PDB file of C-alpha atoms in Angstrom:
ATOM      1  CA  UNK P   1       0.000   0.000   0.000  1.00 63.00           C
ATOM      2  CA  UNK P   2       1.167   3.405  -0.304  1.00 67.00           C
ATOM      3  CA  UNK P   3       2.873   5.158   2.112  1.00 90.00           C
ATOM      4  CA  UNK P   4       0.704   8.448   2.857  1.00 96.00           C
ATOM      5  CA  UNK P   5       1.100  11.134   5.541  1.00 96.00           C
ATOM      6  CA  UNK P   6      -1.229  13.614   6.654  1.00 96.00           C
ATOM      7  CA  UNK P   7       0.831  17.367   7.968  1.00 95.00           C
ATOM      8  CA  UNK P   8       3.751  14.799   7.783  1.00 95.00           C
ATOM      9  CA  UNK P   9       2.139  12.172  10.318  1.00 95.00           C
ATOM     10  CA  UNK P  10       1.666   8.777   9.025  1.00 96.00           C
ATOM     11  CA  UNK P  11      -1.993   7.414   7.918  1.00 97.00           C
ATOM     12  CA  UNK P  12      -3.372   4.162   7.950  1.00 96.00           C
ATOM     13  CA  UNK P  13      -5.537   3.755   4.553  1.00 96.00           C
ATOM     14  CA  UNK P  14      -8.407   1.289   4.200  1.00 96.00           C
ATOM     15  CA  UNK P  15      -8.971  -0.751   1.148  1.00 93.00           C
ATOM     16  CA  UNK P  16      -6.946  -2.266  -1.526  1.00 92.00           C
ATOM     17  CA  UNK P  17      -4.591   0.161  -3.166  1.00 95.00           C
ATOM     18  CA  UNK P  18      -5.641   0.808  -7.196  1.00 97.00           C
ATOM     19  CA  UNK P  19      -2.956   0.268  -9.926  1.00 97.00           C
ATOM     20  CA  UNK P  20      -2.895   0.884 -13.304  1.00 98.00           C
ATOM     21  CA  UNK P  21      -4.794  -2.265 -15.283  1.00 98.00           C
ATOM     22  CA  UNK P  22      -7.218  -2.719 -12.789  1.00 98.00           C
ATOM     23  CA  UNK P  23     -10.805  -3.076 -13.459  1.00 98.00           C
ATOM     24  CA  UNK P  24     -11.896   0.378 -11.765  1.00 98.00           C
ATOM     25  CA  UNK P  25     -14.156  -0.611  -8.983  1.00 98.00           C
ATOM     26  CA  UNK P  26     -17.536   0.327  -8.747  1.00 97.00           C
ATOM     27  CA  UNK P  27     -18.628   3.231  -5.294  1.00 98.00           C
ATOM     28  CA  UNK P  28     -21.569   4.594  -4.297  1.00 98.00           C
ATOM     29  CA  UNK P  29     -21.656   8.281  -3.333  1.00 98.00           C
ATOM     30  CA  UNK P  30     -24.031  11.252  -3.542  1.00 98.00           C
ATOM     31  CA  UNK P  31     -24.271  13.870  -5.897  1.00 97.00           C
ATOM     32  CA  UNK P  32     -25.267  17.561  -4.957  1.00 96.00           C
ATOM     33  CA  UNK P  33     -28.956  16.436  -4.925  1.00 96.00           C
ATOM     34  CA  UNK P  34     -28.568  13.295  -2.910  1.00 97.00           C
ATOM     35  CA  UNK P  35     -29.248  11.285  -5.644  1.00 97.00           C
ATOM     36  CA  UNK P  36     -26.495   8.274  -6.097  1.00 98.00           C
ATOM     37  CA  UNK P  37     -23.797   8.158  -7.952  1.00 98.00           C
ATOM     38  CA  UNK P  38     -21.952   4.792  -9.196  1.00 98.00           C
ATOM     39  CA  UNK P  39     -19.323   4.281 -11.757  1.00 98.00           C
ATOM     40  CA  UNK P  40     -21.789   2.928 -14.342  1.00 96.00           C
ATOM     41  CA  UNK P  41     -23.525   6.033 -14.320  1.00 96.00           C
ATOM     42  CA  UNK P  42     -20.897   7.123 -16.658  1.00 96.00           C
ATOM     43  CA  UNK P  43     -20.413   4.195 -18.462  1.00 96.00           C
ATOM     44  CA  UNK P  44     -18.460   4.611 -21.780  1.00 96.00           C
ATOM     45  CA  UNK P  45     -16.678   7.908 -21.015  1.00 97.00           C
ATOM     46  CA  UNK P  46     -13.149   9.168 -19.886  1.00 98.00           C
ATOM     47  CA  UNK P  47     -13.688   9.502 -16.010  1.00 98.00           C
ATOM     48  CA  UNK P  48     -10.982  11.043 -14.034  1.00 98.00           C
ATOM     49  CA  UNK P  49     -11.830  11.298 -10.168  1.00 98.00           C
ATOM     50  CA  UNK P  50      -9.730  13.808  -8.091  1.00 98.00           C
ATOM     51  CA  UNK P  51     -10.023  13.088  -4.736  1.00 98.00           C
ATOM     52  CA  UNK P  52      -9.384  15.426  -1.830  1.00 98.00           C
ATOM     53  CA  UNK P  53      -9.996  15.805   1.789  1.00 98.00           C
ATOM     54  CA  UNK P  54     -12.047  19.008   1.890  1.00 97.00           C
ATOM     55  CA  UNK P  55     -13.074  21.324  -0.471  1.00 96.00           C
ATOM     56  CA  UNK P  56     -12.753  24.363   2.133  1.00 93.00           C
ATOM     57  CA  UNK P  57      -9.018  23.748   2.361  1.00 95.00           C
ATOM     58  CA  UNK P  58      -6.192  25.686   0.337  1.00 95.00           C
ATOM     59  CA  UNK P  59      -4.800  22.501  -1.912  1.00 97.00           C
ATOM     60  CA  UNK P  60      -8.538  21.412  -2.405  1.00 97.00           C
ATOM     61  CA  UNK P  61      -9.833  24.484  -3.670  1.00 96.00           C
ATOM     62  CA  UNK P  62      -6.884  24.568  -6.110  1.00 97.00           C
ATOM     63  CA  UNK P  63      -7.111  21.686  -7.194  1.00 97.00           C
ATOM     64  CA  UNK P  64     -10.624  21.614  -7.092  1.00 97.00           C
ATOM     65  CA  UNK P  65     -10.449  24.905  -9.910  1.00 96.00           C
ATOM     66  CA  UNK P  66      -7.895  23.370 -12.095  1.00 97.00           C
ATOM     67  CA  UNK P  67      -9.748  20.901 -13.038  1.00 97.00           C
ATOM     68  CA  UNK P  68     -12.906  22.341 -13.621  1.00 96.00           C
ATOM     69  CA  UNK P  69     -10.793  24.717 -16.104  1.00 95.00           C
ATOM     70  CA  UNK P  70      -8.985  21.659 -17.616  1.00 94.00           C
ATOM     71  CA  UNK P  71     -12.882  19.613 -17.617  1.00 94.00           C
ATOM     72  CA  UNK P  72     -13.683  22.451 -19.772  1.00 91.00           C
ATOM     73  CA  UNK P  73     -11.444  21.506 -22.471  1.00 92.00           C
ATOM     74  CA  UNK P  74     -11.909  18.012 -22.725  1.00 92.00           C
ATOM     75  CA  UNK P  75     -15.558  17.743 -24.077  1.00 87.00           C
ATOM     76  CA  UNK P  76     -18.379  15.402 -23.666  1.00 90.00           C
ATOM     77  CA  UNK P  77     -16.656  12.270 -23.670  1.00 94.00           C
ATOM     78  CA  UNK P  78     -14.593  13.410 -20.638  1.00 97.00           C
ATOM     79  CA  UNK P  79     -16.314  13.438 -17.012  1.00 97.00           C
ATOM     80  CA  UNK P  80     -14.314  14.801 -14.357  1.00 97.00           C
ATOM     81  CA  UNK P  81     -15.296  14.122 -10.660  1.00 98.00           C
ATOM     82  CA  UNK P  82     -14.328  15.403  -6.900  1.00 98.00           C
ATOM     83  CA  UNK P  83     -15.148  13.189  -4.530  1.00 98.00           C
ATOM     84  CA  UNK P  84     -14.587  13.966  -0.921  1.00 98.00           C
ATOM     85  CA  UNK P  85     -16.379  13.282   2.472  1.00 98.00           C
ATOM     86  CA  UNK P  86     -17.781  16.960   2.274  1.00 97.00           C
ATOM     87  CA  UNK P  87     -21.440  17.286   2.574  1.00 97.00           C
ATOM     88  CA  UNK P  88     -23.415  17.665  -0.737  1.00 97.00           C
ATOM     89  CA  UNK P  89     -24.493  20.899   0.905  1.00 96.00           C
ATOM     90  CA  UNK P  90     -21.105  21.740   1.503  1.00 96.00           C
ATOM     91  CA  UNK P  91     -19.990  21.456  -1.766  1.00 97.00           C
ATOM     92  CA  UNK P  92     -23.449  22.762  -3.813  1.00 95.00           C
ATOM     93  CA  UNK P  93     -22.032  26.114  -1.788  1.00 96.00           C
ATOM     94  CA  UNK P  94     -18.668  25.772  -2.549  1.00 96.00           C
ATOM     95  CA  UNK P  95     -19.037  25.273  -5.963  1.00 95.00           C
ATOM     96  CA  UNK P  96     -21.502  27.934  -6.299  1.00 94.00           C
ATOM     97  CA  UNK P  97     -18.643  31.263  -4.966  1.00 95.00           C
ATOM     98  CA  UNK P  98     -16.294  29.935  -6.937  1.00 95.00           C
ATOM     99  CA  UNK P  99     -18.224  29.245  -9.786  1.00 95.00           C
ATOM    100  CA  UNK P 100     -17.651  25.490 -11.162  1.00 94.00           C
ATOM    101  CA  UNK P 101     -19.500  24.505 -13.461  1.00 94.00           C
ATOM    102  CA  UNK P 102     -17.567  21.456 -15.620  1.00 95.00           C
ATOM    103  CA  UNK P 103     -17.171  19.045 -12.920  1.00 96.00           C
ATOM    104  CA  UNK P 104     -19.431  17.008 -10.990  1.00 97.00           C
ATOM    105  CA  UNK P 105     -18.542  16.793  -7.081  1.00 98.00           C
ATOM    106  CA  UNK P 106     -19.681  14.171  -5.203  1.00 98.00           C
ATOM    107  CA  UNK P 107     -19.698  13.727  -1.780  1.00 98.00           C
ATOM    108  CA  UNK P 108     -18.284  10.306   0.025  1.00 98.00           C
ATOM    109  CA  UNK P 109     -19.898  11.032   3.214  1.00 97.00           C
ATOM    110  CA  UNK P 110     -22.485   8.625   3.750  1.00 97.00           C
ATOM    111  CA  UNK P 111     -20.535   4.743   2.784  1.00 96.00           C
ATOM    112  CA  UNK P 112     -17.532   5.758   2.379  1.00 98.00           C
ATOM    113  CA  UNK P 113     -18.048   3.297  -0.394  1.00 98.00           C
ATOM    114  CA  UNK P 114     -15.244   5.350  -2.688  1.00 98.00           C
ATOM    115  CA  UNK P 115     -12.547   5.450  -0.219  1.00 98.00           C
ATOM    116  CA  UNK P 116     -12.770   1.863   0.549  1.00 98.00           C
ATOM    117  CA  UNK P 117     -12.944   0.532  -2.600  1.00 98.00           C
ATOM    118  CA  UNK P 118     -10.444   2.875  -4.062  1.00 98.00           C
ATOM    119  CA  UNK P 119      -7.786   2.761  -0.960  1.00 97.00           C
ATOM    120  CA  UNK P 120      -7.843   6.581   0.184  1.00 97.00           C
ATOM    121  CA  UNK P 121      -9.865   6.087   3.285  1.00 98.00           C
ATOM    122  CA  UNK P 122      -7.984   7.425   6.239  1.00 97.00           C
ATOM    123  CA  UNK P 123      -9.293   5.569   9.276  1.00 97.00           C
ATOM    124  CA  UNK P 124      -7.648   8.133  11.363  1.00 96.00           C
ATOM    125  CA  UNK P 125      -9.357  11.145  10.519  1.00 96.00           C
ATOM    126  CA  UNK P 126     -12.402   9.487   7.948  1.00 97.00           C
ATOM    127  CA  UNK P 127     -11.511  12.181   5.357  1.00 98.00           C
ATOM    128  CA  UNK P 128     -10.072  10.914   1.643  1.00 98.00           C
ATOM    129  CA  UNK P 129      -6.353  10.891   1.046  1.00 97.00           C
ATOM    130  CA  UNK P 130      -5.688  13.013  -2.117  1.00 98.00           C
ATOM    131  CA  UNK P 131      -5.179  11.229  -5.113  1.00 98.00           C
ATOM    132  CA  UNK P 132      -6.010  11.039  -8.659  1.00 98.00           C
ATOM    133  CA  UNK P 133      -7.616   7.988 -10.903  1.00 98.00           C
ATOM    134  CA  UNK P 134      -8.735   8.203 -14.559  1.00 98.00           C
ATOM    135  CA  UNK P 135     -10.591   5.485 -15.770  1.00 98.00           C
ATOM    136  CA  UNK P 136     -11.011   4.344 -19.688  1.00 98.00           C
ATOM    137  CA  UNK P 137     -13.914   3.839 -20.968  1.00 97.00           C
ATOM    138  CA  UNK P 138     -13.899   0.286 -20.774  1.00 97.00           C
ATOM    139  CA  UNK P 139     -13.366   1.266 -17.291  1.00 98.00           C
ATOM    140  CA  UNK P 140      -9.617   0.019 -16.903  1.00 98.00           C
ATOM    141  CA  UNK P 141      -7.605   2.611 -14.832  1.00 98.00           C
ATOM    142  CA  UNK P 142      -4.797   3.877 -16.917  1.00 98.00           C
ATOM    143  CA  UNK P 143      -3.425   6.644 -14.228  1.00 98.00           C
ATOM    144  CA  UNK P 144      -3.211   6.536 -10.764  1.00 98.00           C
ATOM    145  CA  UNK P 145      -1.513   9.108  -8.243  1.00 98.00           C
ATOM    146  CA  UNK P 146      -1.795   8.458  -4.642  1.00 97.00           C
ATOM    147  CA  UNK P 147      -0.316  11.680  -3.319  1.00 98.00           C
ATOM    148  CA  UNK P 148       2.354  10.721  -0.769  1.00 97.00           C
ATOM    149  CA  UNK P 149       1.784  13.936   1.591  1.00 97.00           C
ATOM    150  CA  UNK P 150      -2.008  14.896   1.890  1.00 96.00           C
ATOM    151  CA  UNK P 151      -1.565  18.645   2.247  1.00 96.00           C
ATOM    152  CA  UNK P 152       0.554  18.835  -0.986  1.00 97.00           C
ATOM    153  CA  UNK P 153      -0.520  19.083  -4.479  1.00 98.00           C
ATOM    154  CA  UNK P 154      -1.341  16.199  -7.219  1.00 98.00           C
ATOM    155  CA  UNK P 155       0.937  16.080 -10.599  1.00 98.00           C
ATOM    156  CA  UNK P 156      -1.567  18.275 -12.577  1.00 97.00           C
ATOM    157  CA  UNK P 157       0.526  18.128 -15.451  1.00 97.00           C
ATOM    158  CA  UNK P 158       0.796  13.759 -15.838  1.00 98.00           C
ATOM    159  CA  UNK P 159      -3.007  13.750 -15.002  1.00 97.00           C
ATOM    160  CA  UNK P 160      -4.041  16.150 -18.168  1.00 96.00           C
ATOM    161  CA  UNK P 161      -1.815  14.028 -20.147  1.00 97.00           C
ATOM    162  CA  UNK P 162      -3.268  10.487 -19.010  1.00 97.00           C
ATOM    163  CA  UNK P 163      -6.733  12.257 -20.492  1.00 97.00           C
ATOM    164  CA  UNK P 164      -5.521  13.589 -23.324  1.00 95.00           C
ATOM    165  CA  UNK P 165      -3.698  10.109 -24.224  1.00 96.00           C
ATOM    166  CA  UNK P 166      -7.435   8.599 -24.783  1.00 96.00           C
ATOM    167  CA  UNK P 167      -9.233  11.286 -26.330  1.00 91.00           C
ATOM    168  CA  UNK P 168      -6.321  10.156 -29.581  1.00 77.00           C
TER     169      UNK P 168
END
């Protein structure tokens, strides 16, 4: 499993750690209007999941805005997801001040069904570790990033380019 720390402390995280060539596994989490979400729902499509901790945090919100900007390049056959343990409420107002609009967050709060089927459950503290997963859409996952401190930034740049690879 991958070695995470949270402000530099290690975390224990539950559930098998994803690699590349795994069968994405399916999660069940809630949308901004409490409806579920599951993988199928976007069967067929490009799905790249960012995962962070909390979207009222510094790295979140960055992270959270780049891509939503880069989701608005990508098209229709791209969906681009946040998932954290943030209420739906939470996020509905989040995203509404700062204005995102190409991404779907979803929140993790209820099952924790994504973190523990995707390995970025920290039983410590219950939030999501931050990483990043794109998913083909055969739904084999062709990039994974587990960020190996919490409170520091994803590899933006190797994400974009794991997208862009199947939109050829």
């Amino acid at each position: 499993m991958a070695k995470i720390t949270f402000n530099n402390d290690p975390v224990t995280l539950i559930g098998q750690e994803i690699k590349v060539g795994d069968q994405a596994p399916d999660f069940k989490v809630l949308a901004n209007d409490l409806s579920e979400v599951t993988l199928k729902d976007s069967e067929g499509k490009i799905r790249l999941f960012s995962v962070i901790p909390s979207i009222d945090t510094g790295v979140c919100d960055t992270q959270t805005r780049k891509f939503n900007e880069m989701a608005a390049k990508f098209g229709e056959d791209v969906m681009v997801y946040t998932v954290s343990m943030d209420l739906p409420f939470a996020q509905t107002r989040w995203c509404g001040a700062a204005g995102i609009d190409k991404i779907q967050t979803v929140s993790d709060h209820k099952d924790a069904s994504f973190g523990k089927n995707y390995g970025v459950l920290i039983q410590e503290l219950r939030l999501l570790a931050r990483a990043i997963f794109v998913v083909n859409q055969e739904g084999k996952v062709t990039y994974v990033e587990y960020v190996p401190e919490v409170t520091t930034h994803p590899d933006y740049d190797a994400a974009l380019e794991a997208v862009k690879a199947l939109t050829k």
